[in-house]
Amino acid sequence: MGYIEELRSLVGTKPVNLVGSTVILTDGEGRILLQRRTFPAGKWGLPGGLMELGESAEETARREVKEETNLDVGRLHLVSVYSGQDQYIEAANGDQFYSVTICFHSEEFTGDLKLQRSEGTKLEFISPKDLPDNMVASHRRMVADFLGMKNNQKDDA
């Protein structure tokens, strides 16, 4: 039994704080890797997930990307940390939680892109101009923040 399952066996579906990581992976053309997720069903989002006990945010990010896409991630750069009232989630099974999500960016990855069917139904590198309408709202915000940072860096150069 993993950490989340063990925690849930103790507290049931009551709200808890859970920490996780997401990764904005960009390819050489600046496209962002998105997956059509199984939860929330049919929504597009970033690779990522919840932290296991004792794991670092970076370890969580790398593990989740590997599990969901079969890619190994190189250097990670912090985009931001997301928390608070607007990070409330209720899972389909009734579990309630507030997510504390550490979002990273990387353009360094190796391996062959391979979908993990239990995590999603499709993986695709998508241009920031063509992001799908049905994205996980918090992930859309993370991508917007990342793109804003990137544009500010260009302006400063």
JSON list of C-alpha atoms in Angstrom, two decimals:
[
{"chain": "A", "resi": 1, "resn": "MET", "atom": "CA", "xyz": [0.00, 0.00, 0.00]},
{"chain": "A", "resi": 2, "resn": "GLY", "atom": "CA", "xyz": [1.36, 3.42, -0.98]},
{"chain": "A", "resi": 3, "resn": "TYR", "atom": "CA", "xyz": [1.46, 6.52, 1.19]},
{"chain": "A", "resi": 4, "resn": "ILE", "atom": "CA", "xyz": [-1.78, 8.04, -0.14]},
{"chain": "A", "resi": 5, "resn": "GLU", "atom": "CA", "xyz": [-3.70, 4.79, 0.28]},
{"chain": "A", "resi": 6, "resn": "GLU", "atom": "CA", "xyz": [-2.39, 4.37, 3.82]},
{"chain": "A", "resi": 7, "resn": "LEU", "atom": "CA", "xyz": [-3.30, 7.96, 4.69]},
{"chain": "A", "resi": 8, "resn": "ARG", "atom": "CA", "xyz": [-6.78, 7.49, 3.26]},
{"chain": "A", "resi": 9, "resn": "SER", "atom": "CA", "xyz": [-7.27, 4.31, 5.33]},
{"chain": "A", "resi": 10, "resn": "LEU", "atom": "CA", "xyz": [-6.80, 6.50, 8.41]},
{"chain": "A", "resi": 11, "resn": "VAL", "atom": "CA", "xyz": [-8.73, 9.67, 7.48]},
{"chain": "A", "resi": 12, "resn": "GLY", "atom": "CA", "xyz": [-11.28, 8.41, 4.97]},
{"chain": "A", "resi": 13, "resn": "THR", "atom": "CA", "xyz": [-12.40, 11.01, 2.44]},
{"chain": "A", "resi": 14, "resn": "LYS", "atom": "CA", "xyz": [-11.89, 14.06, 4.71]},
{"chain": "A", "resi": 15, "resn": "PRO", "atom": "CA", "xyz": [-9.89, 16.95, 3.22]},
{"chain": "A", "resi": 16, "resn": "VAL", "atom": "CA", "xyz": [-6.11, 16.71, 3.54]},
{"chain": "A", "resi": 17, "resn": "ASN", "atom": "CA", "xyz": [-3.16, 18.59, 2.07]},
{"chain": "A", "resi": 18, "resn": "LEU", "atom": "CA", "xyz": [-1.31, 16.55, -0.55]},
{"chain": "A", "resi": 19, "resn": "VAL", "atom": "CA", "xyz": [1.92, 17.57, -2.26]},
{"chain": "A", "resi": 20, "resn": "GLY", "atom": "CA", "xyz": [2.70, 16.81, -5.87]},
{"chain": "A", "resi": 21, "resn": "SER", "atom": "CA", "xyz": [4.76, 17.86, -8.86]},
{"chain": "A", "resi": 22, "resn": "THR", "atom": "CA", "xyz": [4.05, 18.61, -12.49]},
{"chain": "A", "resi": 23, "resn": "VAL", "atom": "CA", "xyz": [6.48, 19.07, -15.36]},
{"chain": "A", "resi": 24, "resn": "ILE", "atom": "CA", "xyz": [6.17, 21.30, -18.39]},
{"chain": "A", "resi": 25, "resn": "LEU", "atom": "CA", "xyz": [8.27, 19.39, -20.93]},
{"chain": "A", "resi": 26, "resn": "THR", "atom": "CA", "xyz": [9.07, 21.35, -24.08]},
{"chain": "A", "resi": 27, "resn": "ASP", "atom": "CA", "xyz": [10.56, 19.97, -27.26]},
{"chain": "A", "resi": 28, "resn": "GLY", "atom": "CA", "xyz": [12.96, 21.70, -29.67]},
{"chain": "A", "resi": 29, "resn": "GLU", "atom": "CA", "xyz": [10.04, 23.50, -31.30]},
{"chain": "A", "resi": 30, "resn": "GLY", "atom": "CA", "xyz": [8.72, 24.94, -28.02]},
{"chain": "A", "resi": 31, "resn": "ARG", "atom": "CA", "xyz": [5.72, 22.62, -27.97]},
{"chain": "A", "resi": 32, "resn": "ILE", "atom": "CA", "xyz": [4.47, 21.39, -24.57]},
{"chain": "A", "resi": 33, "resn": "LEU", "atom": "CA", "xyz": [3.84, 17.74, -23.75]},
{"chain": "A", "resi": 34, "resn": "LEU", "atom": "CA", "xyz": [0.24, 17.20, -22.65]},
{"chain": "A", "resi": 35, "resn": "GLN", "atom": "CA", "xyz": [-1.68, 14.06, -21.85]},
{"chain": "A", "resi": 36, "resn": "ARG", "atom": "CA", "xyz": [-5.39, 13.44, -22.12]},
{"chain": "A", "resi": 37, "resn": "ARG", "atom": "CA", "xyz": [-5.89, 12.21, -18.58]},
{"chain": "A", "resi": 38, "resn": "THR", "atom": "CA", "xyz": [-8.03, 9.47, -17.09]},
{"chain": "A", "resi": 39, "resn": "PHE", "atom": "CA", "xyz": [-8.69, 11.81, -14.11]},
{"chain": "A", "resi": 40, "resn": "PRO", "atom": "CA", "xyz": [-10.30, 14.16, -14.58]},
{"chain": "A", "resi": 41, "resn": "ALA", "atom": "CA", "xyz": [-11.65, 12.08, -17.45]},
{"chain": "A", "resi": 42, "resn": "GLY", "atom": "CA", "xyz": [-10.87, 13.46, -20.89]},
{"chain": "A", "resi": 43, "resn": "LYS", "atom": "CA", "xyz": [-9.16, 16.63, -19.63]},
{"chain": "A", "resi": 44, "resn": "TRP", "atom": "CA", "xyz": [-5.72, 17.53, -20.97]},
{"chain": "A", "resi": 45, "resn": "GLY", "atom": "CA", "xyz": [-2.98, 18.15, -18.43]},
{"chain": "A", "resi": 46, "resn": "LEU", "atom": "CA", "xyz": [0.69, 18.06, -17.63]},
{"chain": "A", "resi": 47, "resn": "PRO", "atom": "CA", "xyz": [2.50, 14.92, -16.57]},
{"chain": "A", "resi": 48, "resn": "GLY", "atom": "CA", "xyz": [2.67, 14.79, -12.80]},
{"chain": "A", "resi": 49, "resn": "GLY", "atom": "CA", "xyz": [1.24, 13.39, -9.64]},
{"chain": "A", "resi": 50, "resn": "LEU", "atom": "CA", "xyz": [1.43, 13.07, -5.89]},
{"chain": "A", "resi": 51, "resn": "MET", "atom": "CA", "xyz": [4.50, 12.68, -3.74]},
{"chain": "A", "resi": 52, "resn": "GLU", "atom": "CA", "xyz": [5.32, 9.45, -1.94]},
{"chain": "A", "resi": 53, "resn": "LEU", "atom": "CA", "xyz": [6.53, 9.61, 1.68]},
{"chain": "A", "resi": 54, "resn": "GLY", "atom": "CA", "xyz": [10.15, 10.80, 1.87]},
{"chain": "A", "resi": 55, "resn": "GLU", "atom": "CA", "xyz": [10.36, 11.73, -1.80]},
{"chain": "A", "resi": 56, "resn": "SER", "atom": "CA", "xyz": [11.65, 15.13, -2.94]},
{"chain": "A", "resi": 57, "resn": "ALA", "atom": "CA", "xyz": [9.63, 17.32, -5.30]},
{"chain": "A", "resi": 58, "resn": "GLU", "atom": "CA", "xyz": [12.22, 16.70, -8.02]},
{"chain": "A", "resi": 59, "resn": "GLU", "atom": "CA", "xyz": [12.11, 12.93, -7.47]},
{"chain": "A", "resi": 60, "resn": "THR", "atom": "CA", "xyz": [8.31, 13.04, -7.68]},
{"chain": "A", "resi": 61, "resn": "ALA", "atom": "CA", "xyz": [8.47, 15.01, -10.93]},
{"chain": "A", "resi": 62, "resn": "ARG", "atom": "CA", "xyz": [10.92, 12.60, -12.54]},
{"chain": "A", "resi": 63, "resn": "ARG", "atom": "CA", "xyz": [9.08, 9.48, -11.33]},
{"chain": "A", "resi": 64, "resn": "GLU", "atom": "CA", "xyz": [5.70, 10.71, -12.50]},
{"chain": "A", "resi": 65, "resn": "VAL", "atom": "CA", "xyz": [7.00, 11.69, -15.95]},
{"chain": "A", "resi": 66, "resn": "LYS", "atom": "CA", "xyz": [8.66, 8.29, -16.29]},
{"chain": "A", "resi": 67, "resn": "GLU", "atom": "CA", "xyz": [5.51, 6.45, -15.19]},
{"chain": "A", "resi": 68, "resn": "GLU", "atom": "CA", "xyz": [3.19, 8.44, -17.45]},
{"chain": "A", "resi": 69, "resn": "THR", "atom": "CA", "xyz": [5.32, 8.99, -20.56]},
{"chain": "A", "resi": 70, "resn": "ASN", "atom": "CA", "xyz": [8.33, 6.62, -20.38]},
{"chain": "A", "resi": 71, "resn": "LEU", "atom": "CA", "xyz": [10.65, 9.66, -20.65]},
{"chain": "A", "resi": 72, "resn": "ASP", "atom": "CA", "xyz": [13.63, 10.33, -18.39]},
{"chain": "A", "resi": 73, "resn": "VAL", "atom": "CA", "xyz": [13.89, 14.00, -17.44]},
{"chain": "A", "resi": 74, "resn": "GLY", "atom": "CA", "xyz": [17.16, 15.91, -17.14]},
{"chain": "A", "resi": 75, "resn": "ARG", "atom": "CA", "xyz": [17.57, 19.25, -15.39]},
{"chain": "A", "resi": 76, "resn": "LEU", "atom": "CA", "xyz": [14.45, 20.71, -13.80]},
{"chain": "A", "resi": 77, "resn": "HIS", "atom": "CA", "xyz": [13.79, 24.43, -13.43]},
{"chain": "A", "resi": 78, "resn": "LEU", "atom": "CA", "xyz": [11.24, 25.71, -10.91]},
{"chain": "A", "resi": 79, "resn": "VAL", "atom": "CA", "xyz": [8.27, 27.50, -12.46]},
{"chain": "A", "resi": 80, "resn": "SER", "atom": "CA", "xyz": [6.24, 28.11, -9.29]},
{"chain": "A", "resi": 81, "resn": "VAL", "atom": "CA", "xyz": [4.43, 26.56, -6.34]},
{"chain": "A", "resi": 82, "resn": "TYR", "atom": "CA", "xyz": [0.62, 26.45, -6.35]},
{"chain": "A", "resi": 83, "resn": "SER", "atom": "CA", "xyz": [-1.45, 26.13, -3.18]},
{"chain": "A", "resi": 84, "resn": "GLY", "atom": "CA", "xyz": [-4.47, 27.52, -1.40]},
{"chain": "A", "resi": 85, "resn": "GLN", "atom": "CA", "xyz": [-8.26, 27.50, -1.64]},
{"chain": "A", "resi": 86, "resn": "ASP", "atom": "CA", "xyz": [-8.30, 27.32, -5.45]},
{"chain": "A", "resi": 87, "resn": "GLN", "atom": "CA", "xyz": [-6.32, 24.06, -5.33]},
{"chain": "A", "resi": 88, "resn": "TYR", "atom": "CA", "xyz": [-9.22, 22.11, -3.81]},
{"chain": "A", "resi": 89, "resn": "ILE", "atom": "CA", "xyz": [-9.97, 18.81, -5.56]},
{"chain": "A", "resi": 90, "resn": "GLU", "atom": "CA", "xyz": [-12.58, 16.16, -4.98]},
{"chain": "A", "resi": 91, "resn": "ALA", "atom": "CA", "xyz": [-11.74, 12.87, -6.66]},
{"chain": "A", "resi": 92, "resn": "ALA", "atom": "CA", "xyz": [-14.38, 10.70, -8.32]},
{"chain": "A", "resi": 93, "resn": "ASN", "atom": "CA", "xyz": [-14.27, 8.36, -5.29]},
{"chain": "A", "resi": 94, "resn": "GLY", "atom": "CA", "xyz": [-15.11, 11.24, -2.91]},
{"chain": "A", "resi": 95, "resn": "ASP", "atom": "CA", "xyz": [-11.57, 11.82, -1.57]},
{"chain": "A", "resi": 96, "resn": "GLN", "atom": "CA", "xyz": [-11.10, 15.53, -0.84]},
{"chain": "A", "resi": 97, "resn": "PHE", "atom": "CA", "xyz": [-7.77, 17.33, -0.84]},
{"chain": "A", "resi": 98, "resn": "TYR", "atom": "CA", "xyz": [-5.97, 20.59, -1.27]},
{"chain": "A", "resi": 99, "resn": "SER", "atom": "CA", "xyz": [-3.07, 20.19, -3.64]},
{"chain": "A", "resi": 100, "resn": "VAL", "atom": "CA", "xyz": [0.28, 21.83, -3.09]},
{"chain": "A", "resi": 101, "resn": "THR", "atom": "CA", "xyz": [1.84, 21.49, -6.54]},
{"chain": "A", "resi": 102, "resn": "ILE", "atom": "CA", "xyz": [5.43, 22.26, -7.43]},
{"chain": "A", "resi": 103, "resn": "CYS", "atom": "CA", "xyz": [5.65, 22.95, -11.16]},
{"chain": "A", "resi": 104, "resn": "PHE", "atom": "CA", "xyz": [8.91, 22.46, -13.03]},
{"chain": "A", "resi": 105, "resn": "HIS", "atom": "CA", "xyz": [10.04, 23.00, -16.60]},
{"chain": "A", "resi": 106, "resn": "SER", "atom": "CA", "xyz": [12.53, 20.93, -18.55]},
{"chain": "A", "resi": 107, "resn": "GLU", "atom": "CA", "xyz": [13.59, 20.70, -22.15]},
{"chain": "A", "resi": 108, "resn": "GLU", "atom": "CA", "xyz": [15.99, 17.87, -21.35]},
{"chain": "A", "resi": 109, "resn": "PHE", "atom": "CA", "xyz": [14.55, 14.41, -21.73]},
{"chain": "A", "resi": 110, "resn": "THR", "atom": "CA", "xyz": [15.45, 11.08, -23.27]},
{"chain": "A", "resi": 111, "resn": "GLY", "atom": "CA", "xyz": [13.58, 7.92, -24.15]},
{"chain": "A", "resi": 112, "resn": "ASP", "atom": "CA", "xyz": [10.73, 6.89, -26.38]},
{"chain": "A", "resi": 113, "resn": "LEU", "atom": "CA", "xyz": [7.38, 8.52, -25.69]},
{"chain": "A", "resi": 114, "resn": "LYS", "atom": "CA", "xyz": [4.99, 5.79, -24.59]},
{"chain": "A", "resi": 115, "resn": "LEU", "atom": "CA", "xyz": [1.52, 6.21, -23.11]},
{"chain": "A", "resi": 116, "resn": "GLN", "atom": "CA", "xyz": [0.70, 4.56, -19.78]},
{"chain": "A", "resi": 117, "resn": "ARG", "atom": "CA", "xyz": [-2.95, 3.58, -20.37]},
{"chain": "A", "resi": 118, "resn": "SER", "atom": "CA", "xyz": [-3.85, 3.71, -16.67]},
{"chain": "A", "resi": 119, "resn": "GLU", "atom": "CA", "xyz": [-2.84, 7.40, -16.58]},
{"chain": "A", "resi": 120, "resn": "GLY", "atom": "CA", "xyz": [-4.22, 8.73, -19.84]},
{"chain": "A", "resi": 121, "resn": "THR", "atom": "CA", "xyz": [-5.53, 8.09, -23.32]},
{"chain": "A", "resi": 122, "resn": "LYS", "atom": "CA", "xyz": [-3.15, 10.22, -25.41]},
{"chain": "A", "resi": 123, "resn": "LEU", "atom": "CA", "xyz": [0.21, 12.02, -25.26]},
{"chain": "A", "resi": 124, "resn": "GLU", "atom": "CA", "xyz": [0.99, 14.88, -27.60]},
{"chain": "A", "resi": 125, "resn": "PHE", "atom": "CA", "xyz": [3.42, 17.79, -27.93]},
{"chain": "A", "resi": 126, "resn": "ILE", "atom": "CA", "xyz": [1.18, 20.81, -28.57]},
{"chain": "A", "resi": 127, "resn": "SER", "atom": "CA", "xyz": [2.07, 24.36, -29.57]},
{"chain": "A", "resi": 128, "resn": "PRO", "atom": "CA", "xyz": [1.25, 26.92, -26.85]},
{"chain": "A", "resi": 129, "resn": "LYS", "atom": "CA", "xyz": [-0.94, 28.66, -29.47]},
{"chain": "A", "resi": 130, "resn": "ASP", "atom": "CA", "xyz": [-3.04, 25.50, -29.88]},
{"chain": "A", "resi": 131, "resn": "LEU", "atom": "CA", "xyz": [-3.67, 24.46, -26.28]},
{"chain": "A", "resi": 132, "resn": "PRO", "atom": "CA", "xyz": [-6.92, 22.49, -25.94]},
{"chain": "A", "resi": 133, "resn": "ASP", "atom": "CA", "xyz": [-9.94, 24.18, -24.37]},
{"chain": "A", "resi": 134, "resn": "ASN", "atom": "CA", "xyz": [-10.59, 21.22, -22.04]},
{"chain": "A", "resi": 135, "resn": "MET", "atom": "CA", "xyz": [-7.42, 21.51, -19.95]},
{"chain": "A", "resi": 136, "resn": "VAL", "atom": "CA", "xyz": [-7.20, 21.01, -16.21]},
{"chain": "A", "resi": 137, "resn": "ALA", "atom": "CA", "xyz": [-7.65, 24.60, -14.98]},
{"chain": "A", "resi": 138, "resn": "SER", "atom": "CA", "xyz": [-4.67, 24.57, -12.61]},
{"chain": "A", "resi": 139, "resn": "HIS", "atom": "CA", "xyz": [-2.43, 23.14, -15.35]},
{"chain": "A", "resi": 140, "resn": "ARG", "atom": "CA", "xyz": [-3.57, 25.87, -17.78]},
{"chain": "A", "resi": 141, "resn": "ARG", "atom": "CA", "xyz": [-2.54, 28.43, -15.14]},
{"chain": "A", "resi": 142, "resn": "MET", "atom": "CA", "xyz": [0.88, 26.74, -14.75]},
{"chain": "A", "resi": 143, "resn": "VAL", "atom": "CA", "xyz": [1.45, 26.81, -18.51]},
{"chain": "A", "resi": 144, "resn": "ALA", "atom": "CA", "xyz": [0.37, 30.49, -18.65]},
{"chain": "A", "resi": 145, "resn": "ASP", "atom": "CA", "xyz": [2.78, 31.36, -15.83]},
{"chain": "A", "resi": 146, "resn": "PHE", "atom": "CA", "xyz": [5.58, 29.47, -17.58]},
{"chain": "A", "resi": 147, "resn": "LEU", "atom": "CA", "xyz": [4.93, 31.22, -20.89]},
{"chain": "A", "resi": 148, "resn": "GLY", "atom": "CA", "xyz": [4.84, 34.58, -19.09]},
{"chain": "A", "resi": 149, "resn": "MET", "atom": "CA", "xyz": [8.20, 33.84, -17.43]},
{"chain": "A", "resi": 150, "resn": "LYS", "atom": "CA", "xyz": [9.66, 32.80, -20.76]},
{"chain": "A", "resi": 151, "resn": "ASN", "atom": "CA", "xyz": [8.44, 36.00, -22.45]},
{"chain": "A", "resi": 152, "resn": "ASN", "atom": "CA", "xyz": [9.83, 38.13, -19.59]},
{"chain": "A", "resi": 153, "resn": "GLN", "atom": "CA", "xyz": [13.21, 36.43, -19.99]},
{"chain": "A", "resi": 154, "resn": "LYS", "atom": "CA", "xyz": [13.21, 37.30, -23.70]},
{"chain": "A", "resi": 155, "resn": "ASP", "atom": "CA", "xyz": [12.35, 40.93, -22.88]},
{"chain": "A", "resi": 156, "resn": "ASP", "atom": "CA", "xyz": [15.24, 41.11, -20.39]},
{"chain": "A", "resi": 157, "resn": "ALA", "atom": "CA", "xyz": [17.77, 39.76, -22.90]}
]
